[in-house]
PDB file of C-alpha atoms in Angstrom:
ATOM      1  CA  UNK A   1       1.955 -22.207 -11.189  1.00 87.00           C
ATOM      2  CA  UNK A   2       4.258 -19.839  -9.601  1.00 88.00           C
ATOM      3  CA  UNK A   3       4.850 -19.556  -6.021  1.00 92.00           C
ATOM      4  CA  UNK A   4       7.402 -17.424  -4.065  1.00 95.00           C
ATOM      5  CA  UNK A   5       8.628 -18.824  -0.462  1.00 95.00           C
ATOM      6  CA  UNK A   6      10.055 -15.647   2.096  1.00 96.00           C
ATOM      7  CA  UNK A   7      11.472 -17.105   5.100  1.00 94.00           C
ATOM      8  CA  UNK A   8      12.055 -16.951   8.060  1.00 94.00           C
ATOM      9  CA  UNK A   9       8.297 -15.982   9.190  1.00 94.00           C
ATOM     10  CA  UNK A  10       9.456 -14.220  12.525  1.00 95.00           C
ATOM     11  CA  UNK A  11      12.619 -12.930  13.477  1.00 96.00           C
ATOM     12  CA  UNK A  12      13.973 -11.304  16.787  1.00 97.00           C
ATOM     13  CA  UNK A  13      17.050  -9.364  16.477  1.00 96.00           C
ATOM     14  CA  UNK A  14      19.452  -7.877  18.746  1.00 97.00           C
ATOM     15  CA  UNK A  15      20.197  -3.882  17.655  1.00 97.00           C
ATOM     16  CA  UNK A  16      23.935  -3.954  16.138  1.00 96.00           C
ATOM     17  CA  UNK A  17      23.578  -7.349  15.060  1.00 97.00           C
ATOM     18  CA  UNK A  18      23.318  -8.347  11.106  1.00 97.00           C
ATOM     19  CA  UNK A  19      20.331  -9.810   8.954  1.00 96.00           C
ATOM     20  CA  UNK A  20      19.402 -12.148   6.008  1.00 97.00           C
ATOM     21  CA  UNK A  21      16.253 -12.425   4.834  1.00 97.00           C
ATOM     22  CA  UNK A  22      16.088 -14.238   2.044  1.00 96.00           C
ATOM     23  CA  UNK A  23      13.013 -14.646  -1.030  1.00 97.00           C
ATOM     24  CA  UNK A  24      12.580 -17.381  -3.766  1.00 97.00           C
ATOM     25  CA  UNK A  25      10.218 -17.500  -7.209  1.00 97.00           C
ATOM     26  CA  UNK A  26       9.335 -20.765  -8.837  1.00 95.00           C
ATOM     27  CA  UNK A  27       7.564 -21.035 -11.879  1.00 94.00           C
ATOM     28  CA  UNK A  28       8.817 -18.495 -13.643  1.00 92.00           C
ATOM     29  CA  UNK A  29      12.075 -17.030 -15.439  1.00 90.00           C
ATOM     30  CA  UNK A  30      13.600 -13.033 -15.229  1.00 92.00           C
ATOM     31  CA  UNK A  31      11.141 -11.814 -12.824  1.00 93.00           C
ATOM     32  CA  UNK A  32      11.402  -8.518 -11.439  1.00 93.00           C
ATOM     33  CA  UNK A  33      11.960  -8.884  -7.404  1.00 95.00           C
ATOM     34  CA  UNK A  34      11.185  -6.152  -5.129  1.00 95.00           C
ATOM     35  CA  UNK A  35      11.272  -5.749  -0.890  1.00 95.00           C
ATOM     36  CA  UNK A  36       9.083  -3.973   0.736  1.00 93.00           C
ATOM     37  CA  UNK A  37       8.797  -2.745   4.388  1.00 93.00           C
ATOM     38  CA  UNK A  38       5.464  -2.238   6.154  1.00 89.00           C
ATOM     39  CA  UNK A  39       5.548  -0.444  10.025  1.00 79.00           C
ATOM     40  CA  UNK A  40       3.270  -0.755  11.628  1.00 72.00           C
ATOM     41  CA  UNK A  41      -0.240   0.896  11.054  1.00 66.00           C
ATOM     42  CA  UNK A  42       1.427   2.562   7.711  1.00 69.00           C
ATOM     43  CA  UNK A  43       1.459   1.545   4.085  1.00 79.00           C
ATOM     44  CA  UNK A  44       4.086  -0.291   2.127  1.00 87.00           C
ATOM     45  CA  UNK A  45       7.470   1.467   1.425  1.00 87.00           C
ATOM     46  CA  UNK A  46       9.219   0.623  -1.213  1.00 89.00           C
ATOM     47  CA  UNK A  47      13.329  -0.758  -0.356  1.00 93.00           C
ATOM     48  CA  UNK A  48      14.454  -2.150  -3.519  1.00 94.00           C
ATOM     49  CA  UNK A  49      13.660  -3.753  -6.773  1.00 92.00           C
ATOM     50  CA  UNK A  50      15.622  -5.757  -9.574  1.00 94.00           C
ATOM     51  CA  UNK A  51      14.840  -6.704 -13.113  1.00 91.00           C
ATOM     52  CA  UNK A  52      17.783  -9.097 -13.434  1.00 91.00           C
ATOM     53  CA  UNK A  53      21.127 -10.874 -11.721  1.00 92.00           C
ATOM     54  CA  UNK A  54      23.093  -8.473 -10.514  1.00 86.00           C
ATOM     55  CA  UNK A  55      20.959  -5.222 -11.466  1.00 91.00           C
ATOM     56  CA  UNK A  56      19.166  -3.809  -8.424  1.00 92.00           C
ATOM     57  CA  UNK A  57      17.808  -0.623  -7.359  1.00 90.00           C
ATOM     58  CA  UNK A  58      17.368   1.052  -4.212  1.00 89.00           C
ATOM     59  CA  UNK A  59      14.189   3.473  -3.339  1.00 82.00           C
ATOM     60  CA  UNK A  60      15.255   4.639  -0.156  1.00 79.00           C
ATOM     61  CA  UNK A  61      19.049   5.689   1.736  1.00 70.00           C
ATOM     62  CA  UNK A  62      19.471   2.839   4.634  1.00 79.00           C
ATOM     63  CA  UNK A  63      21.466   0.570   6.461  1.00 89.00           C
ATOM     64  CA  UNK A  64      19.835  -1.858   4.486  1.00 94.00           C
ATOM     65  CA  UNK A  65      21.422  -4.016   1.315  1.00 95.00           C
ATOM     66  CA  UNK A  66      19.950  -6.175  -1.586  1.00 96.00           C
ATOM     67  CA  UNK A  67      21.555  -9.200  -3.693  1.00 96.00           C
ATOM     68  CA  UNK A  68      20.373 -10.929  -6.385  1.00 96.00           C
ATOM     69  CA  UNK A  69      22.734 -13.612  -7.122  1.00 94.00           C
ATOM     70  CA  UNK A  70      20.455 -15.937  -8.947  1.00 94.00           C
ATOM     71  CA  UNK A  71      17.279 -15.360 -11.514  1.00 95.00           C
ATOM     72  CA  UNK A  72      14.656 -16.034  -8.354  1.00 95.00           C
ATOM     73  CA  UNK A  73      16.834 -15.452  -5.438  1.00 96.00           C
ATOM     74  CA  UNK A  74      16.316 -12.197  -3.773  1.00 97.00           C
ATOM     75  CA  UNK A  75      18.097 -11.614  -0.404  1.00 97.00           C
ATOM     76  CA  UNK A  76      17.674  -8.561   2.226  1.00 97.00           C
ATOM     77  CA  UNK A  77      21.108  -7.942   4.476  1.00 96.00           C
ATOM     78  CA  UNK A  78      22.270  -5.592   7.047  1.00 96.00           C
ATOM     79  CA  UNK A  79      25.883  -5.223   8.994  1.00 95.00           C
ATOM     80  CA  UNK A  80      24.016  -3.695  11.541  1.00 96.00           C
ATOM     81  CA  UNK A  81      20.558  -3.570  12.630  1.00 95.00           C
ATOM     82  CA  UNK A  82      19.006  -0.673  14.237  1.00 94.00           C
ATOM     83  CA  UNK A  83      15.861  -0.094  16.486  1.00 93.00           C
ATOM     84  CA  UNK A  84      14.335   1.450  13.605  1.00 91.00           C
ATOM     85  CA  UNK A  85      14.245  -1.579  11.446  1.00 92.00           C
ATOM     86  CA  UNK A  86      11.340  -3.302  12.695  1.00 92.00           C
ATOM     87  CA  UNK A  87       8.368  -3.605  11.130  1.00 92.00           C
ATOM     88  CA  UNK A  88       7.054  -6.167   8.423  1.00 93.00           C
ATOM     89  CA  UNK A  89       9.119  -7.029   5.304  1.00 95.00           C
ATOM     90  CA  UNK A  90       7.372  -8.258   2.431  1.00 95.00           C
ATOM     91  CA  UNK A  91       9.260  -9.803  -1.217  1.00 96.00           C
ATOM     92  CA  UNK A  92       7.315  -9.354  -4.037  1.00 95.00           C
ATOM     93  CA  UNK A  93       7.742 -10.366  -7.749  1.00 95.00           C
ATOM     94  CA  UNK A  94       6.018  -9.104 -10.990  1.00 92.00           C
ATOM     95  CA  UNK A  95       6.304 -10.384 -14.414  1.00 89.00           C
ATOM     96  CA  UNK A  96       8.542  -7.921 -16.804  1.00 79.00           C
ATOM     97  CA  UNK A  97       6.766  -5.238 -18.247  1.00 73.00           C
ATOM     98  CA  UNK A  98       5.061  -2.401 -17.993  1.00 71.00           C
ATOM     99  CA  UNK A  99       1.660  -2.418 -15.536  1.00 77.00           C
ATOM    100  CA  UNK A 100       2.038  -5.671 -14.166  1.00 84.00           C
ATOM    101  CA  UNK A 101       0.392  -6.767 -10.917  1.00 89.00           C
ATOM    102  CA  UNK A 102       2.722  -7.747  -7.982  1.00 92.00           C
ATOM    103  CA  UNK A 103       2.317 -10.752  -6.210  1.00 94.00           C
ATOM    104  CA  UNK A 104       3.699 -11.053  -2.790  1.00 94.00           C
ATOM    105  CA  UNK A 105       5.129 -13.628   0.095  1.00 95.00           C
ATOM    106  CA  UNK A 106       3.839 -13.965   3.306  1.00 93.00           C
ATOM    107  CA  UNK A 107       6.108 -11.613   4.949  1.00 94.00           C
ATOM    108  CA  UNK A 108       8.915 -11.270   7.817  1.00 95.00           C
ATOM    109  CA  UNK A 109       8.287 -10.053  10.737  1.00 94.00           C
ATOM    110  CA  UNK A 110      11.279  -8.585  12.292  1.00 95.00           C
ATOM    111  CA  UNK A 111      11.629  -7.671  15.956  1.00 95.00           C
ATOM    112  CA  UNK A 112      14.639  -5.509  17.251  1.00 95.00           C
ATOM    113  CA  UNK A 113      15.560  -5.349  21.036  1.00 94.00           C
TER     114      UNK A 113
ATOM    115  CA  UNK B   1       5.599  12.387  -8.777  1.00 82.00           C
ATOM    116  CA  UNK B   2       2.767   9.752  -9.023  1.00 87.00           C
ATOM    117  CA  UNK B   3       0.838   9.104  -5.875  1.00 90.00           C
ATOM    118  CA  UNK B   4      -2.683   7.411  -4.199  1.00 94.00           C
ATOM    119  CA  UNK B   5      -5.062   8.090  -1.816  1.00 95.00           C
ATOM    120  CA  UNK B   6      -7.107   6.660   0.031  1.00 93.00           C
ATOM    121  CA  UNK B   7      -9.914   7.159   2.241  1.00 88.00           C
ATOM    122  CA  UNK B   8      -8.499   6.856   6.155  1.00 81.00           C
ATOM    123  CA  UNK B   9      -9.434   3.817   8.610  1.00 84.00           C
ATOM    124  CA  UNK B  10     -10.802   2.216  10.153  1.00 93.00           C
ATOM    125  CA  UNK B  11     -13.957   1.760   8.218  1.00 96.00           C
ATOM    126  CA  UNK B  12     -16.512  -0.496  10.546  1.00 97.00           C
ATOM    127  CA  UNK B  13     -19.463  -1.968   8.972  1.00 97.00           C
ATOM    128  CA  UNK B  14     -22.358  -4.842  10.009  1.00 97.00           C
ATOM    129  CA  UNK B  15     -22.353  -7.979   7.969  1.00 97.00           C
ATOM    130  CA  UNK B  16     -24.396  -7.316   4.947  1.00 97.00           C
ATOM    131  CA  UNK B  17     -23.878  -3.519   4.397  1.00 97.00           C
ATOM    132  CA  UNK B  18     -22.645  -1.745   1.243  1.00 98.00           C
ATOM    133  CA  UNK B  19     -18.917  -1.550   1.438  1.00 97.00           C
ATOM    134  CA  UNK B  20     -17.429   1.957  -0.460  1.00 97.00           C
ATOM    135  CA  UNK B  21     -13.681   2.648   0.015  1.00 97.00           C
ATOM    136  CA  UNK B  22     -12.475   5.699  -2.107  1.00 97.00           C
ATOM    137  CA  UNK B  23      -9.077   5.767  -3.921  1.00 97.00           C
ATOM    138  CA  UNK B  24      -7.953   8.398  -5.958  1.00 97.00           C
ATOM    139  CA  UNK B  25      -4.720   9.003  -7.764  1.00 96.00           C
ATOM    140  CA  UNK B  26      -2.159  11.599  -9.548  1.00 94.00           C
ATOM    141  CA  UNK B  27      -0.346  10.059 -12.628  1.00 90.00           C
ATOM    142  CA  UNK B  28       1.407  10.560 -15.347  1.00 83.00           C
ATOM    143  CA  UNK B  29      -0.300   9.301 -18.603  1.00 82.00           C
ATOM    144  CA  UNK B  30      -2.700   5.961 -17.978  1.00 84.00           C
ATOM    145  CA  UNK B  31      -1.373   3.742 -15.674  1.00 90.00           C
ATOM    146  CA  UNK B  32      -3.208   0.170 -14.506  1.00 91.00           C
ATOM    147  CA  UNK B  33      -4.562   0.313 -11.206  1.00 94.00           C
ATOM    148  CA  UNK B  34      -4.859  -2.422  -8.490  1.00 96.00           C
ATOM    149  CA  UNK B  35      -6.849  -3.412  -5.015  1.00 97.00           C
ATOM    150  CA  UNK B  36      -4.439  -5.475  -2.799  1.00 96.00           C
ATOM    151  CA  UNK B  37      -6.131  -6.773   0.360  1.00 96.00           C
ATOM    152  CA  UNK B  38      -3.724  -8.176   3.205  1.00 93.00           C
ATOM    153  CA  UNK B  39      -5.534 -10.537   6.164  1.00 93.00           C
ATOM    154  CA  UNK B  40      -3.918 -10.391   9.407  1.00 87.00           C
ATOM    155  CA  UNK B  41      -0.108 -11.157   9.557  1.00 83.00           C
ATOM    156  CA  UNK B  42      -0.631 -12.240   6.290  1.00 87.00           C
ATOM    157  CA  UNK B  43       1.596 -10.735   2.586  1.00 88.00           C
ATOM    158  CA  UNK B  44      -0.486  -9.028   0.176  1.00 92.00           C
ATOM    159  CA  UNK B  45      -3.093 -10.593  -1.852  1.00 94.00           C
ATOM    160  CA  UNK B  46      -4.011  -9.297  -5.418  1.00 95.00           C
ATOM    161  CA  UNK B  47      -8.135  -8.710  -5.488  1.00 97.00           C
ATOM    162  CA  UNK B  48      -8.293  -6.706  -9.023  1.00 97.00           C
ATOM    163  CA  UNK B  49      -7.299  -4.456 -11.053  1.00 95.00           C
ATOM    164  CA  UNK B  50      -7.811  -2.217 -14.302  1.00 94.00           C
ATOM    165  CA  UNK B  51      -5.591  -1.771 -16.873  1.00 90.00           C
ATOM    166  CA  UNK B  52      -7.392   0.991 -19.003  1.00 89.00           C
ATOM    167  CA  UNK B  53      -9.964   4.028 -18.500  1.00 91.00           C
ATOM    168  CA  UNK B  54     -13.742   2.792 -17.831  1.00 94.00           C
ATOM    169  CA  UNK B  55     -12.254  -0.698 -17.261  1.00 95.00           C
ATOM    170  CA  UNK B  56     -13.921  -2.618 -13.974  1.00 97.00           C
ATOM    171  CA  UNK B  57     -11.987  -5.024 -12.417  1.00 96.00           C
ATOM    172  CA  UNK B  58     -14.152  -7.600 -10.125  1.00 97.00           C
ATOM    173  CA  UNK B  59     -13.640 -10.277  -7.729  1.00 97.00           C
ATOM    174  CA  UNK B  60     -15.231 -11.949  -4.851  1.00 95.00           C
ATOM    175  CA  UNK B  61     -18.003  -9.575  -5.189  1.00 97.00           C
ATOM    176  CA  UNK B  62     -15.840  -6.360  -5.086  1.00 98.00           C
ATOM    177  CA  UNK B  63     -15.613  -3.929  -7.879  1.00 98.00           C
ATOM    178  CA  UNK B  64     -14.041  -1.000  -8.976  1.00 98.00           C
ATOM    179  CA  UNK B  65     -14.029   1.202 -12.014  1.00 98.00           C
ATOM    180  CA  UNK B  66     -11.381   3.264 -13.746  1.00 96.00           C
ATOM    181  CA  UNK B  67     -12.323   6.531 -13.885  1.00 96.00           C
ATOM    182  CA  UNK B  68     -10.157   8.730 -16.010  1.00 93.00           C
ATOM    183  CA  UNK B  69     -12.219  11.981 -15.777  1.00 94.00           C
ATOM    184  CA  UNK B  70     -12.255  11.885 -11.637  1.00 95.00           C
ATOM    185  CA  UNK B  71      -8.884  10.150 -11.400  1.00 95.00           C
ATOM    186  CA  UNK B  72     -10.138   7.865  -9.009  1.00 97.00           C
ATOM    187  CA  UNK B  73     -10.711   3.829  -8.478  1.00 98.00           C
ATOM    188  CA  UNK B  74     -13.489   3.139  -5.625  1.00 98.00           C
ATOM    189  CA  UNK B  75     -13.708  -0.372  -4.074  1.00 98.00           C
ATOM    190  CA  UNK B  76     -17.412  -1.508  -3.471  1.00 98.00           C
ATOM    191  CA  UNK B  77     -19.233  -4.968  -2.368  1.00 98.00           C
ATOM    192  CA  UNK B  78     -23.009  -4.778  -2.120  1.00 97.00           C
ATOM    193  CA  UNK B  79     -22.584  -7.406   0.645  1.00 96.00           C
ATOM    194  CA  UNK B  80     -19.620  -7.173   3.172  1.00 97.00           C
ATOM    195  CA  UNK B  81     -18.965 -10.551   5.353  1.00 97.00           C
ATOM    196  CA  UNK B  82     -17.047 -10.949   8.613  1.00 96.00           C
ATOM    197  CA  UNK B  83     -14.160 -12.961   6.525  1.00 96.00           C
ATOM    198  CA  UNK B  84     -14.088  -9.236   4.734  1.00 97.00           C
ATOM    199  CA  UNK B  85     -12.099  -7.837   7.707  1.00 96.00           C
ATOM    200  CA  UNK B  86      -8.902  -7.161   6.454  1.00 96.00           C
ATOM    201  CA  UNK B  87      -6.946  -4.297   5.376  1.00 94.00           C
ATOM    202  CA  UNK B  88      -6.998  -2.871   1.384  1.00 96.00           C
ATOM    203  CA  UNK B  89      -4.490  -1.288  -0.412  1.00 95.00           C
ATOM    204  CA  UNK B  90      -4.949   1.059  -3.565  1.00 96.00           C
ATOM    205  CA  UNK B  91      -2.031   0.855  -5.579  1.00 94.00           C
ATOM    206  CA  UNK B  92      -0.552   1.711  -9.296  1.00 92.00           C
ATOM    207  CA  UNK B  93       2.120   1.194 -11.463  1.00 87.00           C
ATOM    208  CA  UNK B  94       4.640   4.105 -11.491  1.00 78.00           C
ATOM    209  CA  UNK B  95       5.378   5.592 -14.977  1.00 72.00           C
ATOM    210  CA  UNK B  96       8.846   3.717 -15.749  1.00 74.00           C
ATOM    211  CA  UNK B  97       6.508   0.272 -14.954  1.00 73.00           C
ATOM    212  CA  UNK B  98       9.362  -0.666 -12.541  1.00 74.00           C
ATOM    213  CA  UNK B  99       6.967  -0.707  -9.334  1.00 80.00           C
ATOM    214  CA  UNK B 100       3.933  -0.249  -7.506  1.00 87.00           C
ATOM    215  CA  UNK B 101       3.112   3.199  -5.538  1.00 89.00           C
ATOM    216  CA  UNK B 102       0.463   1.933  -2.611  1.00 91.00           C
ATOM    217  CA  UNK B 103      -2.133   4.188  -1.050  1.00 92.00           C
ATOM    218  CA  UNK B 104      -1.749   4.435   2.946  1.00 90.00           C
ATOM    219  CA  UNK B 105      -4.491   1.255   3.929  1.00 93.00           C
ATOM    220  CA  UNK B 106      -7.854   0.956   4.742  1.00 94.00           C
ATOM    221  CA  UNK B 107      -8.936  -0.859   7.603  1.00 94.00           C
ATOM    222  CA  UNK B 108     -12.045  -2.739   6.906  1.00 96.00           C
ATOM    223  CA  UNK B 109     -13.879  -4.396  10.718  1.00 96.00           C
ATOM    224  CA  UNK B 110     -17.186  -6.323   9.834  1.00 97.00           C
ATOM    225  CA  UNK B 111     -19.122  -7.503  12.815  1.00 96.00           C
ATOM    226  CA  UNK B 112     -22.097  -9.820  12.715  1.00 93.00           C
TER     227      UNK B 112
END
Protein backbone atom coordinates (compact mmCIF):
# COMPACT_ATOMS: atom_id res chain seq x y z
CA UNK A 1 0.00 0.00 0.00
CA UNK A 2 1.19 3.45 -0.35
CA UNK A 3 2.13 5.64 2.39
CA UNK A 4 3.71 9.17 2.36
CA UNK A 5 5.97 10.23 5.55
CA UNK A 6 6.18 14.52 6.02
CA UNK A 7 8.55 15.30 8.66
CA UNK A 8 9.44 17.08 10.93
CA UNK A 9 5.88 17.18 12.83
CA UNK A 10 6.61 20.63 14.60
CA UNK A 11 8.95 23.18 13.82
CA UNK A 12 9.91 26.57 15.55
CA UNK A 13 11.68 28.99 13.47
CA UNK A 14 13.46 32.10 14.00
CA UNK A 15 12.13 35.02 11.28
CA UNK A 16 15.21 35.44 8.71
CA UNK A 17 16.27 32.06 9.21
CA UNK A 18 15.89 29.21 6.30
CA UNK A 19 13.60 25.99 6.07
CA UNK A 20 13.39 22.34 4.77
CA UNK A 21 10.57 20.50 4.97
CA UNK A 22 10.82 17.61 3.33
CA UNK A 23 7.84 14.75 1.93
CA UNK A 24 8.28 11.05 0.79
CA UNK A 25 5.73 8.47 -1.28
CA UNK A 26 6.19 4.75 -1.11
CA UNK A 27 4.28 2.45 -2.99
CA UNK A 28 3.96 4.03 -5.91
CA UNK A 29 5.88 5.39 -9.15
CA UNK A 30 5.43 9.21 -11.03
CA UNK A 31 3.09 10.57 -8.59
CA UNK A 32 2.04 13.99 -8.76
CA UNK A 33 3.32 15.88 -5.36
CA UNK A 34 1.75 18.95 -4.19
CA UNK A 35 2.29 21.40 -0.75
CA UNK A 36 -0.19 22.91 0.72
CA UNK A 37 -0.43 25.61 3.47
CA UNK A 38 -3.31 25.80 5.95
CA UNK A 39 -3.46 29.18 8.54
CA UNK A 40 -5.07 28.98 10.83
CA UNK A 41 -8.99 28.86 10.92
CA UNK A 42 -8.80 29.10 6.85
CA UNK A 43 -8.87 26.50 4.12
CA UNK A 44 -6.03 24.92 2.24
CA UNK A 45 -3.96 27.10 -0.22
CA UNK A 46 -2.45 25.69 -2.76
CA UNK A 47 1.91 26.35 -2.93
CA UNK A 48 3.04 24.04 -5.49
CA UNK A 49 2.58 20.88 -7.38
CA UNK A 50 4.78 18.53 -9.69
CA UNK A 51 3.97 15.76 -12.08
CA UNK A 52 7.59 14.64 -12.47
CA UNK A 53 11.60 15.16 -11.48
CA UNK A 54 12.42 18.34 -12.06
CA UNK A 55 8.93 19.78 -13.38
CA UNK A 56 7.18 21.83 -10.69
CA UNK A 57 4.70 24.47 -10.53
CA UNK A 58 4.04 27.23 -8.33
CA UNK A 59 0.29 28.56 -7.40
CA UNK A 60 1.18 31.43 -5.50
CA UNK A 61 4.33 34.46 -5.61
CA UNK A 62 6.44 33.74 -2.18
CA UNK A 63 9.50 33.47 -0.44
CA UNK A 64 8.87 30.01 -0.63
CA UNK A 65 10.75 27.22 -3.07
CA UNK A 66 9.99 23.57 -4.21
CA UNK A 67 12.45 20.62 -5.41
CA UNK A 68 11.78 17.51 -6.64
CA UNK A 69 14.96 15.76 -7.06
CA UNK A 70 13.73 12.24 -6.94
CA UNK A 71 10.29 10.39 -8.25
CA UNK A 72 8.78 10.55 -4.37
CA UNK A 73 10.88 13.18 -2.86
CA UNK A 74 9.20 16.45 -2.50
CA UNK A 75 11.02 19.17 -0.47
CA UNK A 76 9.67 22.79 0.76
CA UNK A 77 12.75 25.53 1.25
CA UNK A 78 13.09 29.07 2.14
CA UNK A 79 16.40 31.52 2.40
CA UNK A 80 14.46 33.40 4.65
CA UNK A 81 11.53 32.90 6.74
CA UNK A 82 9.10 35.51 7.54
CA UNK A 83 6.43 36.06 10.34
CA UNK A 84 3.94 35.37 7.81
CA UNK A 85 4.91 31.84 7.16
CA UNK A 86 3.33 30.11 9.90
CA UNK A 87 0.62 28.12 9.72
CA UNK A 88 0.21 24.28 8.84
CA UNK A 89 1.94 22.73 5.79
CA UNK A 90 0.52 19.74 4.41
CA UNK A 91 2.32 17.31 1.22
CA UNK A 92 -0.03 15.64 -0.68
CA UNK A 93 0.23 13.13 -3.62
CA UNK A 94 -2.35 11.97 -6.27
CA UNK A 95 -2.05 9.34 -8.81
CA UNK A 96 -1.57 10.88 -12.58
CA UNK A 97 -4.57 11.74 -14.22
CA UNK A 98 -7.31 13.58 -14.50
CA UNK A 99 -9.91 13.67 -11.21
CA UNK A 100 -7.89 11.85 -8.92
CA UNK A 101 -8.34 12.04 -5.15
CA UNK A 102 -5.40 13.47 -3.07
CA UNK A 103 -4.11 11.80 -0.26
CA UNK A 104 -2.24 13.70 2.30
CA UNK A 105 0.63 13.53 5.25
CA UNK A 106 0.14 14.42 8.58
CA UNK A 107 1.32 17.87 8.29
CA UNK A 108 4.07 20.49 9.63
CA UNK A 109 3.42 22.71 11.88
CA UNK A 110 5.62 25.64 11.61
CA UNK A 111 6.07 28.31 14.27
CA UNK A 112 7.93 31.68 13.50
CA UNK A 113 9.25 33.98 16.35
CA UNK B 1 -12.13 30.21 -12.48
CA UNK B 2 -13.46 27.04 -10.69
CA UNK B 3 -14.38 27.44 -7.08
CA UNK B 4 -16.44 25.75 -3.77
CA UNK B 5 -18.47 26.69 -1.16
CA UNK B 6 -19.33 25.78 1.68
CA UNK B 7 -21.68 26.36 4.36
CA UNK B 8 -19.70 28.51 7.33
CA UNK B 9 -18.76 26.98 10.92
CA UNK B 10 -19.00 26.00 13.33
CA UNK B 11 -21.86 23.64 12.95
CA UNK B 12 -22.71 22.14 16.69
CA UNK B 13 -24.88 19.20 16.94
CA UNK B 14 -25.96 16.45 19.94
CA UNK B 15 -24.84 12.92 19.40
CA UNK B 16 -27.40 11.29 17.27
CA UNK B 17 -28.75 14.24 15.16
CA UNK B 18 -28.96 14.51 11.36
CA UNK B 19 -25.75 15.99 10.15
CA UNK B 20 -26.33 18.36 6.66
CA UNK B 21 -23.28 20.39 5.50
CA UNK B 22 -23.93 22.19 2.09
CA UNK B 23 -21.26 22.46 -0.67
CA UNK B 24 -21.78 23.94 -3.81
CA UNK B 25 -19.50 24.60 -6.72
CA UNK B 26 -18.71 26.64 -10.13
CA UNK B 27 -16.89 24.48 -12.81
CA UNK B 28 -16.00 24.11 -15.94
CA UNK B 29 -17.42 20.93 -17.64
CA UNK B 30 -17.92 17.76 -14.99
CA UNK B 31 -15.39 17.55 -12.63
CA UNK B 32 -15.20 14.65 -9.62
CA UNK B 33 -15.95 15.96 -6.38
CA UNK B 34 -14.55 15.00 -2.91
CA UNK B 35 -15.31 15.27 1.14
CA UNK B 36 -11.92 15.50 2.98
CA UNK B 37 -12.32 15.47 6.77
CA UNK B 38 -9.14 16.54 8.91
CA UNK B 39 -9.20 15.51 12.97
CA UNK B 40 -7.35 17.76 15.13
CA UNK B 41 -3.63 18.47 14.22
CA UNK B 42 -4.10 15.81 12.03
CA UNK B 43 -3.40 15.92 7.50
CA UNK B 44 -6.37 15.42 5.51
CA UNK B 45 -8.26 12.30 5.29
CA UNK B 46 -10.21 11.27 2.06
CA UNK B 47 -14.10 10.35 3.21
CA UNK B 48 -15.70 10.16 -0.52
CA UNK B 49 -16.16 11.30 -3.47
CA UNK B 50 -18.12 11.32 -6.93
CA UNK B 51 -16.78 11.14 -10.07
CA UNK B 52 -19.94 11.71 -12.32
CA UNK B 53 -23.50 13.56 -12.16
CA UNK B 54 -26.15 11.65 -9.80
CA UNK B 55 -23.17 9.62 -8.49
CA UNK B 56 -23.25 9.15 -4.36
CA UNK B 57 -20.22 8.62 -2.78
CA UNK B 58 -20.60 6.97 0.92
CA UNK B 59 -18.57 6.17 3.82
CA UNK B 60 -18.76 5.73 7.47
CA UNK B 61 -22.33 6.56 7.24
CA UNK B 62 -21.87 9.91 5.34
CA UNK B 63 -23.21 10.55 1.94
CA UNK B 64 -23.32 12.88 -0.67
CA UNK B 65 -24.78 13.16 -4.12
CA UNK B 66 -23.66 14.83 -7.31
CA UNK B 67 -25.99 17.08 -8.35
CA UNK B 68 -25.42 18.51 -11.77
CA UNK B 69 -28.67 20.56 -12.10
CA UNK B 70 -28.02 22.52 -8.51
CA UNK B 71 -24.23 22.35 -8.82
CA UNK B 72 -23.93 21.28 -5.46
CA UNK B 73 -22.52 18.11 -3.25
CA UNK B 74 -24.20 18.05 0.42
CA UNK B 75 -22.56 15.92 3.17
CA UNK B 76 -25.20 14.09 5.41
CA UNK B 77 -25.06 11.25 8.32
CA UNK B 78 -28.42 10.29 9.77
CA UNK B 79 -26.43 9.68 12.99
CA UNK B 80 -23.55 12.10 14.03
CA UNK B 81 -21.10 10.67 16.97
CA UNK B 82 -18.74 12.60 19.24
CA UNK B 83 -15.61 10.90 17.22
CA UNK B 84 -17.51 13.03 14.23
CA UNK B 85 -15.95 16.28 15.55
CA UNK B 86 -13.64 17.26 13.10
CA UNK B 87 -13.39 19.67 10.40
CA UNK B 88 -14.70 18.83 6.45
CA UNK B 89 -13.49 20.03 3.44
CA UNK B 90 -15.45 20.21 0.00
CA UNK B 91 -13.10 20.01 -2.66
CA UNK B 92 -12.77 19.35 -6.68
CA UNK B 93 -10.52 18.74 -9.27
CA UNK B 94 -9.64 21.89 -11.29
CA UNK B 95 -10.20 21.61 -15.10
CA UNK B 96 -6.42 20.86 -16.25
CA UNK B 97 -6.79 17.71 -13.43
CA UNK B 98 -3.49 19.09 -12.00
CA UNK B 99 -5.08 19.86 -8.41
CA UNK B 100 -7.67 20.13 -5.96
CA UNK B 101 -9.65 23.61 -5.32
CA UNK B 102 -10.95 23.17 -1.41
CA UNK B 103 -14.01 24.90 -0.03
CA UNK B 104 -13.17 27.20 3.16
CA UNK B 105 -13.98 24.23 6.17
CA UNK B 106 -16.67 23.28 8.16
CA UNK B 107 -16.36 22.88 11.68
CA UNK B 108 -18.34 20.00 12.89
CA UNK B 109 -18.61 19.95 17.42
CA UNK B 110 -20.77 16.88 18.56
CA UNK B 111 -21.47 16.77 22.23
CA UNK B 112 -23.05 13.87 24.07
Amino acid sequence: SQTIHQWPATLVQPVGSPLSLECTVEGTSNPNLYWYRQAAGRGLQLLFYSIGIDQISSEVPQNLSASRPQDRQFILSSKKLLLSDSGFYLCAWSVMGHNQPQHFGDGTRLSIL
Amino acid sequence: GDSVTQMEGPVTLSEEAFLTINCTYTATGYPSLFWYVQYPGEGLQLLLKATKADDKGSNKGFEATYRKETTSFHLEKGSVQVSDSAVYFCALCNQAGTALIFGKGTTLSVSS
